[in-house]
Short mmCIF file of the C-alpha atoms (twelve columns), coordinates in Angstrom:
data_MODEL
# 
_entry.id   MODEL 
# 
loop_
_atom_site.group_PDB 
_atom_site.id 
_atom_site.type_symbol 
_atom_site.label_atom_id 
_atom_site.label_alt_id 
_atom_site.label_comp_id 
_atom_site.label_asym_id 
_atom_site.label_seq_id 
_atom_site.Cartn_x 
_atom_site.Cartn_y 
_atom_site.Cartn_z 
_atom_site.pdbx_PDB_model_num 
ATOM 1   C CA . MET A 1   112.444 61.690  155.722 1 
ATOM 2   C CA . PRO A 2   109.663 60.763  153.435 1 
ATOM 3   C CA . GLY A 3   108.621 64.322  152.836 1 
ATOM 4   C CA . ASP A 4   112.056 65.196  151.391 1 
ATOM 5   C CA . ARG A 5   111.592 63.147  148.223 1 
ATOM 6   C CA . ASP A 6   109.536 63.704  145.122 1 
ATOM 7   C CA . PRO A 7   106.949 61.153  143.923 1 
ATOM 8   C CA . ARG A 8   109.608 59.098  142.042 1 
ATOM 9   C CA . GLY A 9   111.757 58.840  145.165 1 
ATOM 10  C CA . ARG A 10  114.436 61.444  144.157 1 
ATOM 11  C CA . PRO A 11  115.596 64.236  146.328 1 
ATOM 12  C CA . PRO A 12  114.148 67.593  145.530 1 
ATOM 13  C CA . ARG A 13  115.896 69.824  142.983 1 
ATOM 14  C CA . GLY A 14  116.338 73.574  142.932 1 
ATOM 15  C CA . PHE A 15  117.933 76.409  144.865 1 
ATOM 16  C CA . THR A 16  117.240 77.505  148.391 1 
ATOM 17  C CA . LEU A 17  116.228 81.080  149.092 1 
ATOM 18  C CA . VAL A 18  119.596 81.696  150.731 1 
ATOM 19  C CA . GLU A 19  121.502 80.507  147.620 1 
ATOM 20  C CA . LEU A 20  119.336 82.735  145.308 1 
ATOM 21  C CA . LEU A 21  119.890 85.793  147.561 1 
ATOM 22  C CA . LEU A 22  123.568 85.171  147.623 1 
ATOM 23  C CA . VAL A 23  123.872 85.028  143.793 1 
ATOM 24  C CA . MET A 24  121.850 88.264  143.549 1 
ATOM 25  C CA . VAL A 25  124.164 90.041  146.059 1 
ATOM 26  C CA . ILE A 26  127.287 88.985  144.162 1 
ATOM 27  C CA . ALA A 27  125.698 89.910  140.795 1 
ATOM 28  C CA . GLY A 28  124.865 93.310  142.176 1 
ATOM 29  C CA . ILE A 29  128.364 93.932  143.410 1 
ATOM 30  C CA . LEU A 30  129.865 92.875  140.100 1 
ATOM 31  C CA . ALA A 31  127.506 95.212  138.296 1 
ATOM 32  C CA . ALA A 32  128.325 98.143  140.517 1 
ATOM 33  C CA . VAL A 33  132.000 97.682  139.808 1 
ATOM 34  C CA . ALA A 34  132.048 96.538  136.158 1 
ATOM 35  C CA . VAL A 35  129.441 98.719  134.472 1 
ATOM 36  C CA . PRO A 36  131.171 102.033 135.085 1 
ATOM 37  C CA . ARG A 37  134.343 100.638 133.752 1 
ATOM 38  C CA . LEU A 38  132.671 99.379  130.575 1 
ATOM 39  C CA . THR A 39  130.747 102.598 129.878 1 
ATOM 40  C CA . GLN A 40  133.783 104.757 130.157 1 
ATOM 41  C CA . ARG A 41  135.652 103.707 127.088 1 
ATOM 42  C CA . SER A 42  137.905 106.751 126.616 1 
ATOM 43  C CA . ALA A 43  140.928 105.100 128.240 1 
ATOM 44  C CA . PHE A 44  140.528 102.079 125.979 1 
ATOM 45  C CA . ASP A 45  140.104 104.394 122.958 1 
ATOM 46  C CA . THR A 46  143.237 106.289 123.827 1 
ATOM 47  C CA . ARG A 47  145.421 103.238 124.193 1 
ATOM 48  C CA . GLY A 48  143.780 101.550 121.147 1 
ATOM 49  C CA . PHE A 49  144.511 104.551 118.898 1 
ATOM 50  C CA . ALA A 50  148.116 104.759 120.232 1 
ATOM 51  C CA . ASP A 51  148.584 101.120 119.274 1 
ATOM 52  C CA . GLN A 52  146.933 101.679 115.820 1 
ATOM 53  C CA . LEU A 53  149.205 104.716 115.141 1 
ATOM 54  C CA . ALA A 54  152.286 102.800 116.069 1 
ATOM 55  C CA . ALA A 55  151.207 100.014 113.718 1 
ATOM 56  C CA . SER A 56  150.591 102.493 110.960 1 
ATOM 57  C CA . VAL A 57  154.107 103.940 111.366 1 
ATOM 58  C CA . ARG A 58  155.616 100.493 111.340 1 
ATOM 59  C CA . PHE A 59  153.610 99.701  108.218 1 
ATOM 60  C CA . ALA A 60  154.924 102.859 106.485 1 
ATOM 61  C CA . GLN A 61  158.490 101.720 107.234 1 
ATOM 62  C CA . LYS A 62  157.931 98.285  105.914 1 
ATOM 63  C CA . LEU A 63  156.153 99.746  102.798 1 
ATOM 64  C CA . ALA A 64  159.212 101.929 102.173 1 
ATOM 65  C CA . ILE A 65  161.514 98.916  102.245 1 
ATOM 66  C CA . ALA A 66  159.219 96.708  100.135 1 
ATOM 67  C CA . GLN A 67  158.629 99.346  97.420  1 
ATOM 68  C CA . ARG A 68  162.211 100.783 97.650  1 
ATOM 69  C CA . ARG A 69  160.998 104.375 97.823  1 
ATOM 70  C CA . GLU A 70  160.311 107.031 100.334 1 
ATOM 71  C CA . VAL A 71  157.024 106.742 102.376 1 
ATOM 72  C CA . TYR A 72  155.834 109.475 104.718 1 
ATOM 73  C CA . VAL A 73  153.324 109.521 107.608 1 
ATOM 74  C CA . HIS A 74  151.497 112.840 107.679 1 
ATOM 75  C CA . LEU A 75  150.559 113.650 111.255 1 
ATOM 76  C CA . THR A 76  147.726 115.860 112.259 1 
ATOM 77  C CA . ALA A 77  145.948 116.542 115.610 1 
ATOM 78  C CA . SER A 78  143.216 114.054 114.432 1 
ATOM 79  C CA . GLY A 79  145.248 111.224 112.960 1 
ATOM 80  C CA . ALA A 80  147.694 110.177 110.252 1 
ATOM 81  C CA . THR A 81  147.830 109.538 106.521 1 
ATOM 82  C CA . LEU A 82  150.394 107.571 104.446 1 
ATOM 83  C CA . CYS A 83  151.735 109.269 101.454 1 
ATOM 84  C CA . TYR A 84  154.604 109.095 98.974  1 
ATOM 85  C CA . ALA A 85  155.432 112.776 99.163  1 
ATOM 86  C CA . ALA A 86  156.553 115.010 102.057 1 
ATOM 87  C CA . ALA A 87  154.393 117.961 101.113 1 
ATOM 88  C CA . ALA A 88  150.967 118.340 102.616 1 
ATOM 89  C CA . PRO A 89  148.248 117.907 101.425 1 
ATOM 90  C CA . CYS A 90  149.009 114.499 100.171 1 
ATOM 91  C CA . ALA A 91  148.733 114.425 96.337  1 
ATOM 92  C CA . ASN A 92  150.093 110.919 95.993  1 
ATOM 93  C CA . PRO A 93  148.683 108.671 98.783  1 
ATOM 94  C CA . ALA A 94  150.229 105.368 99.679  1 
ATOM 95  C CA . PRO A 95  148.045 102.209 100.060 1 
ATOM 96  C CA . GLY A 96  147.234 100.646 103.395 1 
ATOM 97  C CA . PRO A 97  147.725 96.997  104.487 1 
ATOM 98  C CA . GLY A 98  144.336 96.107  102.791 1 
ATOM 99  C CA . GLY A 99  145.095 98.046  99.652  1 
ATOM 100 C CA . GLU A 100 142.897 100.943 100.721 1 
ATOM 101 C CA . LYS A 101 144.011 104.309 99.259  1 
ATOM 102 C CA . PRO A 102 144.441 106.721 100.906 1 
ATOM 103 C CA . TYR A 103 145.323 104.992 104.147 1 
ATOM 104 C CA . VAL A 104 144.045 107.192 106.948 1 
ATOM 105 C CA . VAL A 105 144.036 106.486 110.684 1 
ATOM 106 C CA . THR A 106 141.590 108.750 112.466 1 
ATOM 107 C CA . ALA A 107 141.561 109.452 116.207 1 
ATOM 108 C CA . PRO A 108 138.310 108.683 118.077 1 
ATOM 109 C CA . ALA A 109 136.461 111.477 119.762 1 
ATOM 110 C CA . GLY A 110 138.401 112.927 122.697 1 
ATOM 111 C CA . VAL A 111 141.756 111.620 121.441 1 
ATOM 112 C CA . SER A 112 144.392 113.826 119.877 1 
ATOM 113 C CA . VAL A 113 147.930 113.522 118.401 1 
ATOM 114 C CA . ALA A 114 150.714 115.884 119.189 1 
ATOM 115 C CA . SER A 115 153.940 115.560 117.191 1 
ATOM 116 C CA . PRO A 116 156.936 117.852 116.806 1 
ATOM 117 C CA . VAL A 117 157.004 117.022 113.060 1 
ATOM 118 C CA . ALA A 118 154.192 117.251 110.590 1 
ATOM 119 C CA . ALA A 119 155.454 114.442 108.373 1 
ATOM 120 C CA . LEU A 120 157.722 111.551 109.294 1 
ATOM 121 C CA . GLY A 121 159.524 109.893 106.343 1 
ATOM 122 C CA . PHE A 122 161.273 106.595 105.843 1 
ATOM 123 C CA . ASP A 123 163.861 106.044 103.027 1 
ATOM 124 C CA . ALA A 124 164.104 102.865 100.909 1 
ATOM 125 C CA . GLY A 125 166.203 101.276 103.669 1 
ATOM 126 C CA . GLY A 126 163.584 101.892 106.333 1 
ATOM 127 C CA . ARG A 127 165.584 104.577 108.075 1 
ATOM 128 C CA . PRO A 128 163.804 107.751 109.220 1 
ATOM 129 C CA . LEU A 129 164.454 110.879 107.207 1 
ATOM 130 C CA . ASN A 130 165.617 114.123 108.825 1 
ATOM 131 C CA . LEU A 131 165.349 113.057 112.482 1 
ATOM 132 C CA . THR A 132 168.018 114.572 114.739 1 
ATOM 133 C CA . ALA A 133 166.831 112.712 117.867 1 
ATOM 134 C CA . ARG A 134 164.356 110.036 118.881 1 
ATOM 135 C CA . LEU A 135 160.823 111.118 117.738 1 
ATOM 136 C CA . ASP A 136 158.106 111.188 120.459 1 
ATOM 137 C CA . ILE A 137 154.540 111.263 119.080 1 
ATOM 138 C CA . ALA A 138 152.105 111.954 121.982 1 
ATOM 139 C CA . VAL A 139 148.683 110.510 121.928 1 
ATOM 140 C CA . ASN A 140 146.549 112.292 124.425 1 
ATOM 141 C CA . GLY A 141 142.995 111.517 125.679 1 
ATOM 142 C CA . SER A 142 142.017 109.793 128.861 1 
ATOM 143 C CA . GLY A 143 145.646 109.145 129.717 1 
ATOM 144 C CA . ALA A 144 148.643 109.879 127.658 1 
ATOM 145 C CA . TYR A 145 150.690 107.473 125.510 1 
ATOM 146 C CA . VAL A 146 153.936 108.034 123.467 1 
ATOM 147 C CA . VAL A 147 154.735 106.361 120.146 1 
ATOM 148 C CA . GLN A 148 158.524 106.508 119.805 1 
ATOM 149 C CA . VAL A 149 160.544 106.328 116.652 1 
ATOM 150 C CA . GLU A 150 164.257 105.762 117.008 1 
ATOM 151 C CA . ARG A 151 166.504 108.100 115.065 1 
ATOM 152 C CA . GLU A 152 169.051 105.587 113.684 1 
ATOM 153 C CA . THR A 153 166.978 102.506 112.949 1 
ATOM 154 C CA . GLY A 154 163.444 103.658 112.762 1 
ATOM 155 C CA . TYR A 155 162.383 101.167 115.381 1 
ATOM 156 C CA . VAL A 156 158.856 102.026 116.507 1 
ATOM 157 C CA . HIS A 157 157.779 101.368 120.050 1 
# 
C-alpha cells in the first residue's frame, strides 16, 4: 500500500503499541521478582563472609608454612584476626595477604561467628595445633554456613 511507506519509499520504523505494552509487562514482572532479592543482601553477606573467613584460615595456614612459625587465627563473634601468639589480645599481629597489619576480617551487620575454640593455631608444617577432632566454625546470619578445619591435615573447607 502506498500509505505504508515513508517519503523515501522505506517501510515505517518503530514499535507497535502491542509490542511496547508487552515489553512493559515483562519489565514489571522482572522488577517484582528481582528487586526484593537484590535489596535483601543478608543471605549474600552471610555466604560471602563465610567464604572470606575460610580464605583467611587458609591464608594463616600458608603463612605458617612460608614463615616456618606458628600462626594463630583469633576468632570472636564479630570476626577473626591473624596473630603470631595464642594469647588474646593479640600483641604480635601477623600480616595479611596485602601486607596489612593487623589482618582483621570483620563480619557484616547481622552476621556472627560461633567457634568452640577462641584461637586456631597452625604449626610450621601447616598442621593445626591442639585439635582433637574436626573444627566446625559456624557463620550465622540469614542462613548458616560452616567452615571446617580437618584435625590431621588442616584442610579448610
